[in-house]
Amino acid sequence: MATIRDVAARARVSTATVSAVVNDSAYVSPELRIRVLAAISELNYAPSQAARSLKRGRSQLLALVVADLANPFFARLVWAAEAAVAAWGYSLVLFNSDEKPENERRILARIRALSCDGIILVPVDVVSTQPQRDSEGEAIPTVLFGRTVEGQNTDTITIDNVAAARQVTNYLMDLGHTRIGTITGPLHLTTGRGRLEGMLEAMRARGLTPAPNHIRAGEFREDIAYSVARELLTQPEPPTAIYVANGVMALGVMRALADLGLKCPDDISIASTDTIPGIGGLRPRLTRTEHPVIDMTNEALRLLVDRINRGSRADARNIVFQPSLVVGESCAPYKS
Amino acid sequence: MATIRDVAARARVSTATVSAVVNDSAYVSPELRIRVLAAISELNYAPSQAARSLKRGRSQLLALVVADLANPFFARLVWAAEAAVAAWGYSLVLFNSDEKPENERRILARIRALSCDGIILVPVDVVSTQPQRDSEGEAIPTVLFGRTVEGQNTDTITIDNVAAARQVTNYLMDLGHTRIGTITGPLHLTTGRGRLEGMLEAMRARGLTPAPNHIRAGEFREDIAYSVARELLTQPEPPTAIYVANGVMALGVMRALADLGLKCPDDISIASTDTIPGIGGLRPRLTRTEHPVIDMTNEALRLLVDRINRGSRADARNIVFQPSLVVGESCAPYKS
DNA sequence: GAACAGCAGCTAACCGTTTTGCTAGCATTC
DNA sequence: GAATGCTAGCAAAACGGTTAGCTGCTGTTC
């Protein structure tokens, strides 16, 4: 397509003037402006982003690295992020680390090569929090999303996992349940660890302790939660209520119940932190916490764009969002 | 970060030699190669993608434009596409047109400015099929996904919508249903139109016609399908089976049933074309067609990369995938 | 009316690669 | 030993923008 030189020639001005018109970066007389704009539209000119990036050192690209694209929670994040990124005038480059540290490393190298202006990262690995350096040795502005890792000095957007688990557990205890089991996420993740801690803390506060074999790891995956739930419910003294650490796993648990012929909430109460969009239509409605993904995403972008524009001088900001408990019909009072 | 000049200086060679090593594009003696590689790793050098794009005219970026990111079908496409794009050595730039032609136009302009090497497009608008010209006036290689539009001359990947609807409808009729209703998608889309046609065709083949007020438009949206289903089922002579045109709407219909106190499949049979991943865990399992999104995505990328490398000489290829019927428990034989 | 300030618009250097000649050194051939 | 052929490696010219710095015109001031 046409270059800035073609436009300049056709409008009988210099390339500097065309650039000034395109970027509105200097005064141009109305007469010349009109000639330039006419030439632009006649030649169907659009500035080359590659040339711009090279000269400006900014690419107008923001990277989003999610840990598991197949998880509806992150799918929702992608949806919200695409809109927010576009609203700020950037384009979104999407990556999926699939919970694998080696993928994450490869992706971060790629992001650096693309000279993305900023990164929203759902971290898998501690390594990833070492800030990524750009072509001038500056750290690429990064916001960690949803999870954090030890000793980072980066902006973070998280949910209060401990509080979420506490709310759900308290709700189950308020219904009279004492034999509560849980299917947790991976404990090397802050989301997994925090949610387990919150549950244990809430029970401890009422003098309760879950049986060791009522605490199971579910990897945040539907299929694993399914088989773990089957095990959990077929043992001699099964729990009367299960707290499930995320929405995808809750779906797996529901499937296990159906296959075991158990009725929810009559035979067992189920509640979770986090949910799946669209699941709202199915019965019984799940009692769960809702996490404000859209607000969290918008805030992440505000932080990121702010850091891009202001430089990375400011101290890291850690913003914690509060979940809200939504009561469905998946829990019933304890009956002995 | 370090530039190719820094590397060249440190290895005491020219930039051309460094480039030759990095791209493996010319013979370099083992001795120099070692010096260059050492310098690269000492300086932690990575070539600037911006400079490369500018010089080569290729950006290693592929654009994916989906019509509705909130729809799980497209979320799945995004997931599959990210993996496939990475496997081919590209990065994925994601856009959501949100079913709005004006968004689509803005996005395509942006894609051109970014000089993306190829586009996978779920088209909303007829306009979008006019091929997008790149900086040399060449059409940017494009594959239309899922939907087509009149008179295009582009590669397409689609599902056989008519066959999908026919299969589902025949299944319902085989169970003895004759009063079959449907909730369709938007009829300006080939997916919406094709599925309605397939249903009508199948019924016509057995001498049946649906009552006009049993054919309703649901916009492929959960909430609309919910209210349309309520209307459909509360009229004097409701259908005994409903064919729903996609998975999201099927969820809305199920929600309507629950709220109306109707039992599926005892009171009414439900079946759909297309489904939602993860819904498999819920009861009753939906009778529906499954669409091979992953295969379709991989094929789309094969086509796209092929066209990028070979140039756009070849004729447009239109590949149609076949859906498969998966029988759940959401349909029962007709009882008068 | 000379000196000068202000400013619209231009020229040209630069961003970091790739790639096209070209050079120089060596081996081969008669 | 001169002519020739080969080829490893180099210098320099793009690619298409942005922008610092300059030019030359107009208008103001004493």
mmCIF file of C-alpha atoms in Angstrom, chain B:
data_model
loop_
_atom_site.group_PDB
_atom_site.id
_atom_site.type_symbol
_atom_site.label_atom_id
_atom_site.label_comp_id
_atom_site.label_asym_id
_atom_site.label_seq_id
_atom_site.Cartn_x
_atom_site.Cartn_y
_atom_site.Cartn_z
ATOM 1 C CA MET B 1 18.450 -4.430 24.938
ATOM 2 C CA ALA B 2 21.375 -5.199 22.738
ATOM 3 C CA THR B 3 21.037 -4.645 19.001
ATOM 4 C CA ILE B 4 22.540 -6.606 16.172
ATOM 5 C CA ARG B 5 25.312 -3.987 16.007
ATOM 6 C CA ASP B 6 26.312 -4.598 19.613
ATOM 7 C CA VAL B 7 26.500 -8.302 18.910
ATOM 8 C CA ALA B 8 28.518 -7.700 15.743
ATOM 9 C CA ALA B 9 30.971 -5.447 17.584
ATOM 10 C CA ARG B 10 31.450 -7.875 20.428
ATOM 11 C CA ALA B 11 31.972 -10.833 18.091
ATOM 12 C CA ARG B 12 34.193 -8.711 15.808
ATOM 13 C CA VAL B 13 32.107 -9.483 12.728
ATOM 14 C CA SER B 14 29.661 -7.566 10.565
ATOM 15 C CA THR B 15 25.950 -7.295 11.203
ATOM 16 C CA ALA B 16 25.400 -9.319 8.039
ATOM 17 C CA THR B 17 27.220 -12.235 9.595
ATOM 18 C CA VAL B 18 25.182 -12.023 12.782
ATOM 19 C CA SER B 19 22.034 -11.970 10.716
ATOM 20 C CA ALA B 20 23.248 -15.001 8.777
ATOM 21 C CA VAL B 21 23.818 -16.892 12.014
ATOM 22 C CA VAL B 22 20.524 -15.891 13.557
ATOM 23 C CA ASN B 23 18.500 -16.820 10.492
ATOM 24 C CA ASP B 24 20.699 -19.620 9.249
ATOM 25 C CA SER B 25 20.464 -17.934 5.881
ATOM 26 C CA ALA B 26 24.071 -18.241 4.654
ATOM 27 C CA TYR B 27 27.162 -20.234 5.368
ATOM 28 C CA VAL B 28 29.233 -18.962 8.271
ATOM 29 C CA SER B 29 32.495 -20.603 9.315
ATOM 30 C CA PRO B 30 32.301 -22.590 12.543
ATOM 31 C CA GLU B 31 34.754 -20.228 14.228
ATOM 32 C CA LEU B 32 32.731 -17.086 13.575
ATOM 33 C CA ARG B 33 29.492 -18.874 14.315
ATOM 34 C CA ILE B 34 30.776 -19.718 17.779
ATOM 35 C CA ARG B 35 31.907 -16.157 18.425
ATOM 36 C CA VAL B 36 28.539 -14.824 17.291
ATOM 37 C CA LEU B 37 26.535 -17.267 19.381
ATOM 38 C CA ALA B 38 28.663 -16.449 22.400
ATOM 39 C CA ALA B 39 28.108 -12.718 21.938
ATOM 40 C CA ILE B 40 24.382 -13.279 21.506
ATOM 41 C CA SER B 41 24.078 -15.155 24.754
ATOM 42 C CA GLU B 42 26.376 -12.796 26.677
ATOM 43 C CA LEU B 43 24.353 -9.790 25.586
ATOM 44 C CA ASN B 44 21.056 -11.636 25.886
ATOM 45 C CA TYR B 45 20.235 -10.509 22.396
ATOM 46 C CA ALA B 46 16.908 -11.103 20.713
ATOM 47 C CA PRO B 47 16.153 -9.628 17.284
ATOM 48 C CA SER B 48 13.598 -6.846 17.196
ATOM 49 C CA GLN B 49 10.421 -8.079 15.608
ATOM 50 C CA ALA B 50 9.527 -4.524 14.636
ATOM 51 C CA ALA B 51 12.679 -4.045 12.590
ATOM 52 C CA ARG B 52 12.196 -7.457 11.047
ATOM 53 C CA SER B 53 8.604 -6.771 10.098
ATOM 54 C CA LEU B 54 9.574 -3.502 8.537
ATOM 55 C CA LYS B 55 12.307 -5.021 6.437
ATOM 56 C CA ARG B 56 10.682 -8.330 5.559
ATOM 57 C CA GLY B 57 7.156 -7.061 5.194
ATOM 58 C CA ARG B 58 5.976 -9.935 7.367
ATOM 59 C CA SER B 59 5.032 -9.603 11.013
ATOM 60 C CA GLN B 60 4.649 -13.198 12.196
ATOM 61 C CA LEU B 61 1.260 -12.128 13.500
ATOM 62 C CA LEU B 62 -2.007 -13.845 12.648
ATOM 63 C CA ALA B 63 -5.293 -12.196 13.466
ATOM 64 C CA LEU B 64 -8.319 -14.036 14.757
ATOM 65 C CA VAL B 65 -11.588 -12.134 14.565
ATOM 66 C CA VAL B 66 -14.490 -13.821 16.299
ATOM 67 C CA ALA B 67 -18.071 -12.645 16.186
ATOM 68 C CA ASP B 68 -18.849 -13.193 19.861
ATOM 69 C CA LEU B 69 -16.170 -13.963 22.423
ATOM 70 C CA ALA B 70 -18.772 -14.579 25.118
ATOM 71 C CA ASN B 71 -20.059 -17.586 23.179
ATOM 72 C CA PRO B 72 -18.342 -20.787 24.369
ATOM 73 C CA PHE B 73 -18.197 -22.087 20.830
ATOM 74 C CA PHE B 74 -15.908 -19.223 19.875
ATOM 75 C CA ALA B 75 -14.025 -19.393 23.174
ATOM 76 C CA ARG B 76 -13.165 -22.929 22.195
ATOM 77 C CA LEU B 77 -12.053 -21.713 18.769
ATOM 78 C CA VAL B 78 -9.778 -19.184 20.462
ATOM 79 C CA TRP B 79 -8.279 -21.908 22.598
ATOM 80 C CA ALA B 80 -7.605 -24.172 19.628
ATOM 81 C CA ALA B 81 -6.349 -21.318 17.473
ATOM 82 C CA GLU B 82 -3.845 -20.099 20.046
ATOM 83 C CA ALA B 83 -2.236 -23.518 20.126
ATOM 84 C CA ALA B 84 -2.214 -23.947 16.370
ATOM 85 C CA VAL B 85 -0.878 -20.454 15.726
ATOM 86 C CA ALA B 86 1.966 -20.987 18.178
ATOM 87 C CA ALA B 87 2.757 -24.346 16.615
ATOM 88 C CA TRP B 88 3.252 -22.636 13.253
ATOM 89 C CA GLY B 89 5.604 -20.071 14.772
ATOM 90 C CA TYR B 90 3.220 -17.127 14.739
ATOM 91 C CA SER B 91 1.592 -15.096 17.492
ATOM 92 C CA LEU B 92 -2.134 -14.594 17.794
ATOM 93 C CA VAL B 93 -3.782 -11.172 17.818
ATOM 94 C CA LEU B 94 -7.333 -11.510 19.035
ATOM 95 C CA PHE B 95 -10.339 -9.355 18.152
ATOM 96 C CA ASN B 96 -14.029 -9.514 18.986
ATOM 97 C CA SER B 97 -16.449 -7.921 16.540
ATOM 98 C CA ASP B 98 -19.361 -8.572 18.900
ATOM 99 C CA GLU B 99 -21.589 -9.232 15.845
ATOM 100 C CA LYS B 100 -21.331 -5.556 14.821
ATOM 101 C CA PRO B 101 -20.343 -4.729 11.241
ATOM 102 C CA GLU B 102 -18.859 -1.383 12.245
ATOM 103 C CA ASN B 103 -16.562 -3.080 14.754
ATOM 104 C CA GLU B 104 -15.548 -5.543 12.105
ATOM 105 C CA ARG B 105 -14.563 -2.759 9.732
ATOM 106 C CA ARG B 106 -12.511 -1.002 12.402
ATOM 107 C CA ILE B 107 -10.801 -4.271 13.281
ATOM 108 C CA LEU B 108 -9.894 -5.083 9.694
ATOM 109 C CA ALA B 109 -8.309 -1.643 9.286
ATOM 110 C CA ARG B 110 -6.312 -2.251 12.437
ATOM 111 C CA ILE B 111 -5.206 -5.652 11.163
ATOM 112 C CA ARG B 112 -3.947 -4.043 7.998
ATOM 113 C CA ALA B 113 -2.018 -1.429 9.975
ATOM 114 C CA LEU B 114 -0.436 -4.157 12.079
ATOM 115 C CA SER B 115 0.455 -5.873 8.795
ATOM 116 C CA CYS B 116 -0.738 -9.205 10.089
ATOM 117 C CA ASP B 117 0.290 -12.014 7.785
ATOM 118 C CA GLY B 118 -3.092 -13.696 7.765
ATOM 119 C CA ILE B 119 -6.630 -13.547 9.117
ATOM 120 C CA ILE B 120 -9.058 -16.094 10.458
ATOM 121 C CA LEU B 121 -12.371 -14.368 10.322
ATOM 122 C CA VAL B 122 -15.816 -15.246 11.606
ATOM 123 C CA PRO B 123 -17.595 -12.765 9.365
ATOM 124 C CA VAL B 124 -20.438 -10.556 10.503
ATOM 125 C CA ASP B 125 -20.750 -8.453 7.434
ATOM 126 C CA VAL B 126 -20.730 -8.979 3.709
ATOM 127 C CA VAL B 127 -18.243 -6.150 3.396
ATOM 128 C CA SER B 128 -15.601 -8.083 5.260
ATOM 129 C CA THR B 129 -15.246 -10.579 2.485
ATOM 130 C CA GLN B 130 -13.814 -7.975 0.186
ATOM 131 C CA PRO B 131 -10.264 -9.087 0.678
ATOM 132 C CA GLN B 132 -8.118 -6.836 2.812
ATOM 133 C CA ARG B 133 -5.189 -5.355 0.934
ATOM 134 C CA ASP B 134 -1.794 -5.225 2.587
ATOM 135 C CA SER B 135 0.946 -2.644 2.139
ATOM 136 C CA GLU B 136 1.761 -3.849 -1.372
ATOM 137 C CA GLY B 137 -1.865 -3.902 -2.428
ATOM 138 C CA GLU B 138 -1.860 -7.657 -2.108
ATOM 139 C CA ALA B 139 -4.841 -9.244 -0.433
ATOM 140 C CA ILE B 140 -4.043 -10.412 3.096
ATOM 141 C CA PRO B 141 -4.606 -14.178 3.150
ATOM 142 C CA THR B 142 -7.913 -14.824 4.863
ATOM 143 C CA VAL B 143 -9.876 -17.866 5.899
ATOM 144 C CA LEU B 144 -13.551 -17.461 6.713
ATOM 145 C CA PHE B 145 -14.542 -19.626 9.650
ATOM 146 C CA GLY B 146 -17.916 -21.106 10.498
ATOM 147 C CA ARG B 147 -19.960 -18.734 8.396
ATOM 148 C CA THR B 148 -19.795 -17.648 4.809
ATOM 149 C CA VAL B 149 -21.225 -14.747 2.908
ATOM 150 C CA GLU B 150 -22.492 -14.436 -0.645
ATOM 151 C CA GLY B 151 -20.115 -14.245 -3.548
ATOM 152 C CA GLN B 152 -16.906 -14.496 -1.592
ATOM 153 C CA ASN B 153 -13.820 -15.877 -3.224
ATOM 154 C CA THR B 154 -11.946 -16.841 -0.089
ATOM 155 C CA ASP B 155 -10.973 -20.055 1.611
ATOM 156 C CA THR B 156 -13.689 -21.172 3.993
ATOM 157 C CA ILE B 157 -14.021 -23.684 6.802
ATOM 158 C CA THR B 158 -17.591 -24.482 7.681
ATOM 159 C CA ILE B 159 -19.812 -27.070 9.239
ATOM 160 C CA ASP B 160 -22.658 -28.653 7.282
ATOM 161 C CA ASN B 161 -25.448 -26.813 9.080
ATOM 162 C CA VAL B 162 -28.234 -28.224 6.971
ATOM 163 C CA ALA B 163 -27.104 -31.778 7.645
ATOM 164 C CA ALA B 164 -26.737 -31.067 11.371
ATOM 165 C CA ALA B 165 -30.284 -29.768 11.646
ATOM 166 C CA ARG B 166 -31.583 -32.610 9.502
ATOM 167 C CA GLN B 167 -29.982 -35.232 11.749
ATOM 168 C CA VAL B 168 -31.433 -33.744 14.894
ATOM 169 C CA THR B 169 -34.866 -33.276 13.379
ATOM 170 C CA ASN B 170 -34.941 -36.803 11.996
ATOM 171 C CA TYR B 171 -34.016 -38.108 15.435
ATOM 172 C CA LEU B 172 -36.947 -36.276 16.982
ATOM 173 C CA MET B 173 -39.306 -37.512 14.280
ATOM 174 C CA ASP B 174 -38.012 -41.056 14.705
ATOM 175 C CA LEU B 175 -39.172 -40.805 18.311
ATOM 176 C CA GLY B 176 -42.638 -40.076 16.990
ATOM 177 C CA HIS B 177 -42.751 -36.316 17.437
ATOM 178 C CA THR B 178 -44.668 -34.369 14.827
ATOM 179 C CA ARG B 179 -45.373 -31.125 16.684
ATOM 180 C CA ILE B 180 -41.784 -29.926 16.680
ATOM 181 C CA GLY B 181 -40.882 -26.330 17.440
ATOM 182 C CA THR B 182 -37.593 -24.577 16.900
ATOM 183 C CA ILE B 183 -35.632 -21.664 18.245
ATOM 184 C CA THR B 184 -33.452 -20.427 15.416
ATOM 185 C CA GLY B 185 -30.398 -18.245 15.153
ATOM 186 C CA PRO B 186 -30.304 -14.982 13.197
ATOM 187 C CA LEU B 187 -31.439 -15.725 9.668
ATOM 188 C CA HIS B 188 -28.978 -13.327 8.065
ATOM 189 C CA LEU B 189 -26.200 -15.714 9.085
ATOM 190 C CA THR B 190 -25.527 -18.878 7.125
ATOM 191 C CA THR B 191 -25.418 -20.809 10.397
ATOM 192 C CA GLY B 192 -28.873 -19.573 11.359
ATOM 193 C CA ARG B 193 -30.411 -19.958 7.935
ATOM 194 C CA GLY B 194 -28.846 -23.327 7.176
ATOM 195 C CA ARG B 195 -30.034 -24.857 10.433
ATOM 196 C CA LEU B 196 -33.609 -23.700 9.914
ATOM 197 C CA GLU B 197 -33.571 -24.948 6.327
ATOM 198 C CA GLY B 198 -32.237 -28.326 7.389
ATOM 199 C CA MET B 199 -35.008 -28.701 9.918
ATOM 200 C CA LEU B 200 -37.779 -27.643 7.517
ATOM 201 C CA GLU B 201 -36.370 -29.860 4.781
ATOM 202 C CA ALA B 202 -36.275 -32.900 7.059
ATOM 203 C CA MET B 203 -39.878 -32.340 8.140
ATOM 204 C CA ARG B 204 -41.041 -31.700 4.604
ATOM 205 C CA ALA B 205 -39.453 -34.983 3.534
ATOM 206 C CA ARG B 206 -41.903 -36.708 5.892
ATOM 207 C CA GLY B 207 -44.841 -34.586 4.875
ATOM 208 C CA LEU B 208 -44.764 -32.412 8.014
ATOM 209 C CA THR B 209 -44.795 -28.669 8.494
ATOM 210 C CA PRO B 210 -44.185 -26.890 11.780
ATOM 211 C CA ALA B 211 -46.867 -24.506 12.989
ATOM 212 C CA PRO B 212 -45.787 -20.933 12.173
ATOM 213 C CA ASN B 213 -45.903 -19.891 15.829
ATOM 214 C CA HIS B 214 -43.630 -22.790 16.729
ATOM 215 C CA ILE B 215 -40.762 -21.218 14.801
ATOM 216 C CA ARG B 216 -39.066 -18.565 16.889
ATOM 217 C CA ALA B 217 -35.909 -16.477 16.560
ATOM 218 C CA GLY B 218 -33.433 -16.724 19.440
ATOM 219 C CA GLU B 219 -30.448 -14.702 18.235
ATOM 220 C CA PHE B 220 -28.018 -17.395 19.425
ATOM 221 C CA ARG B 221 -28.320 -15.875 22.906
ATOM 222 C CA GLU B 222 -29.060 -17.541 26.220
ATOM 223 C CA ASP B 223 -31.315 -14.833 27.620
ATOM 224 C CA ILE B 224 -33.371 -14.446 24.457
ATOM 225 C CA ALA B 225 -33.755 -18.196 24.095
ATOM 226 C CA TYR B 226 -34.952 -18.285 27.714
ATOM 227 C CA SER B 227 -37.812 -15.855 27.168
ATOM 228 C CA VAL B 228 -38.688 -17.213 23.740
ATOM 229 C CA ALA B 229 -38.856 -20.718 25.214
ATOM 230 C CA ARG B 230 -41.214 -19.505 27.929
ATOM 231 C CA GLU B 231 -43.513 -18.004 25.311
ATOM 232 C CA LEU B 232 -43.330 -21.072 23.142
ATOM 233 C CA LEU B 233 -44.227 -23.412 25.995
ATOM 234 C CA THR B 234 -47.029 -21.412 27.545
ATOM 235 C CA GLN B 235 -49.135 -21.082 24.416
ATOM 236 C CA PRO B 236 -52.319 -23.151 24.013
ATOM 237 C CA GLU B 237 -50.869 -25.962 21.914
ATOM 238 C CA PRO B 238 -47.143 -26.120 22.645
ATOM 239 C CA PRO B 239 -44.724 -28.327 20.682
ATOM 240 C CA THR B 240 -43.832 -31.720 22.153
ATOM 241 C CA ALA B 241 -40.212 -31.344 21.106
ATOM 242 C CA ILE B 242 -37.990 -28.371 20.457
ATOM 243 C CA TYR B 243 -35.009 -28.210 18.161
ATOM 244 C CA VAL B 244 -32.664 -25.477 19.392
ATOM 245 C CA ALA B 245 -30.157 -24.078 16.921
ATOM 246 C CA ASN B 246 -27.132 -23.779 19.213
ATOM 247 C CA GLY B 247 -25.684 -24.777 22.559
ATOM 248 C CA VAL B 248 -25.948 -21.462 24.341
ATOM 249 C CA MET B 249 -29.643 -21.232 23.529
ATOM 250 C CA ALA B 250 -30.180 -24.808 24.656
ATOM 251 C CA LEU B 251 -28.940 -23.741 28.066
ATOM 252 C CA GLY B 252 -31.489 -20.919 28.077
ATOM 253 C CA VAL B 253 -34.253 -23.328 27.147
ATOM 254 C CA MET B 254 -33.265 -25.698 29.976
ATOM 255 C CA ARG B 255 -33.422 -22.785 32.382
ATOM 256 C CA ALA B 256 -36.901 -21.899 31.099
ATOM 257 C CA LEU B 257 -38.038 -25.483 31.627
ATOM 258 C CA ALA B 258 -36.778 -25.460 35.201
ATOM 259 C CA ASP B 259 -38.557 -22.189 35.917
ATOM 260 C CA LEU B 260 -41.795 -23.420 34.347
ATOM 261 C CA GLY B 261 -41.612 -26.629 36.359
ATOM 262 C CA LEU B 262 -41.440 -28.767 33.231
ATOM 263 C CA LYS B 263 -39.442 -31.991 33.280
ATOM 264 C CA CYS B 264 -37.128 -32.854 30.420
ATOM 265 C CA PRO B 265 -37.543 -35.324 28.730
ATOM 266 C CA ASP B 266 -40.830 -36.378 30.426
ATOM 267 C CA ASP B 267 -42.809 -33.256 29.573
ATOM 268 C CA ILE B 268 -40.862 -32.118 26.556
ATOM 269 C CA SER B 269 -37.976 -33.276 24.401
ATOM 270 C CA ILE B 270 -35.068 -30.926 23.686
ATOM 271 C CA ALA B 271 -32.305 -31.363 21.131
ATOM 272 C CA SER B 272 -29.845 -28.978 19.597
ATOM 273 C CA THR B 273 -27.214 -28.489 16.979
ATOM 274 C CA ASP B 274 -23.920 -27.457 18.616
ATOM 275 C CA THR B 275 -23.196 -27.689 22.303
ATOM 276 C CA ILE B 276 -21.221 -26.165 25.141
ATOM 277 C CA PRO B 277 -18.056 -27.763 26.440
ATOM 278 C CA GLY B 278 -18.403 -28.790 30.065
ATOM 279 C CA ILE B 279 -22.163 -29.012 29.804
ATOM 280 C CA GLY B 280 -21.627 -32.755 29.432
ATOM 281 C CA GLY B 281 -21.620 -33.122 33.203
ATOM 282 C CA LEU B 282 -25.158 -31.921 33.692
ATOM 283 C CA ARG B 283 -28.375 -33.890 33.708
ATOM 284 C CA PRO B 284 -30.237 -34.621 31.606
ATOM 285 C CA ARG B 285 -27.471 -34.880 29.076
ATOM 286 C CA LEU B 286 -28.459 -32.958 25.983
ATOM 287 C CA THR B 287 -29.046 -34.707 22.700
ATOM 288 C CA ARG B 288 -27.120 -32.599 20.223
ATOM 289 C CA THR B 289 -24.647 -32.495 17.394
ATOM 290 C CA GLU B 290 -20.967 -32.084 18.203
ATOM 291 C CA HIS B 291 -18.896 -29.939 15.862
ATOM 292 C CA PRO B 292 -15.193 -30.754 15.431
ATOM 293 C CA VAL B 293 -13.882 -27.311 16.397
ATOM 294 C CA ILE B 294 -10.324 -28.430 16.918
ATOM 295 C CA ASP B 295 -10.042 -30.213 13.589
ATOM 296 C CA MET B 296 -11.710 -27.257 11.899
ATOM 297 C CA THR B 297 -9.258 -24.843 13.498
ATOM 298 C CA ASN B 298 -6.217 -26.889 12.572
ATOM 299 C CA GLU B 299 -7.450 -27.138 9.010
ATOM 300 C CA ALA B 300 -8.068 -23.383 8.921
ATOM 301 C CA LEU B 301 -4.480 -22.777 9.938
ATOM 302 C CA ARG B 302 -3.140 -25.239 7.426
ATOM 303 C CA LEU B 303 -5.038 -23.428 4.690
ATOM 304 C CA LEU B 304 -3.937 -20.032 5.920
ATOM 305 C CA VAL B 305 -0.251 -20.821 6.275
ATOM 306 C CA ASP B 306 -0.308 -22.546 2.920
ATOM 307 C CA ARG B 307 -1.722 -19.459 1.266
ATOM 308 C CA ILE B 308 0.742 -17.200 3.039
ATOM 309 C CA ASN B 309 3.673 -19.237 1.775
ATOM 310 C CA ARG B 310 2.411 -20.040 -1.703
ATOM 311 C CA GLY B 311 0.907 -16.657 -2.426
ATOM 312 C CA SER B 312 -2.740 -16.241 -3.256
ATOM 313 C CA ARG B 313 -2.581 -17.795 -6.703
ATOM 314 C CA ALA B 314 -4.529 -20.925 -5.902
ATOM 315 C CA ASP B 315 -8.309 -21.119 -6.169
ATOM 316 C CA ALA B 316 -10.358 -20.675 -3.030
ATOM 317 C CA ARG B 317 -10.946 -23.896 -1.142
ATOM 318 C CA ASN B 318 -14.180 -24.480 0.718
ATOM 319 C CA ILE B 319 -13.946 -27.221 3.294
ATOM 320 C CA VAL B 320 -17.132 -28.469 4.916
ATOM 321 C CA PHE B 321 -16.993 -30.540 8.093
ATOM 322 C CA GLN B 322 -19.652 -32.998 9.137
ATOM 323 C CA PRO B 323 -21.288 -32.808 12.570
ATOM 324 C CA SER B 324 -22.008 -35.947 14.553
ATOM 325 C CA LEU B 325 -25.155 -36.664 16.518
ATOM 326 C CA VAL B 326 -24.611 -37.406 20.201
ATOM 327 C CA VAL B 327 -27.634 -38.873 21.934
ATOM 328 C CA GLY B 328 -28.235 -37.865 25.549
ATOM 329 C CA GLU B 329 -31.292 -38.214 27.726
ATOM 330 C CA SER B 330 -33.099 -35.004 26.820
ATOM 331 C CA CYS B 331 -35.504 -36.637 24.369
ATOM 332 C CA ALA B 332 -38.245 -39.190 24.967
ATOM 333 C CA PRO B 333 -40.619 -41.010 22.583
ATOM 334 C CA TYR B 334 -43.799 -39.121 21.798
ATOM 335 C CA LYS B 335 -46.761 -40.004 23.981
ATOM 336 C CA SER B 336 -50.138 -38.518 23.152
#
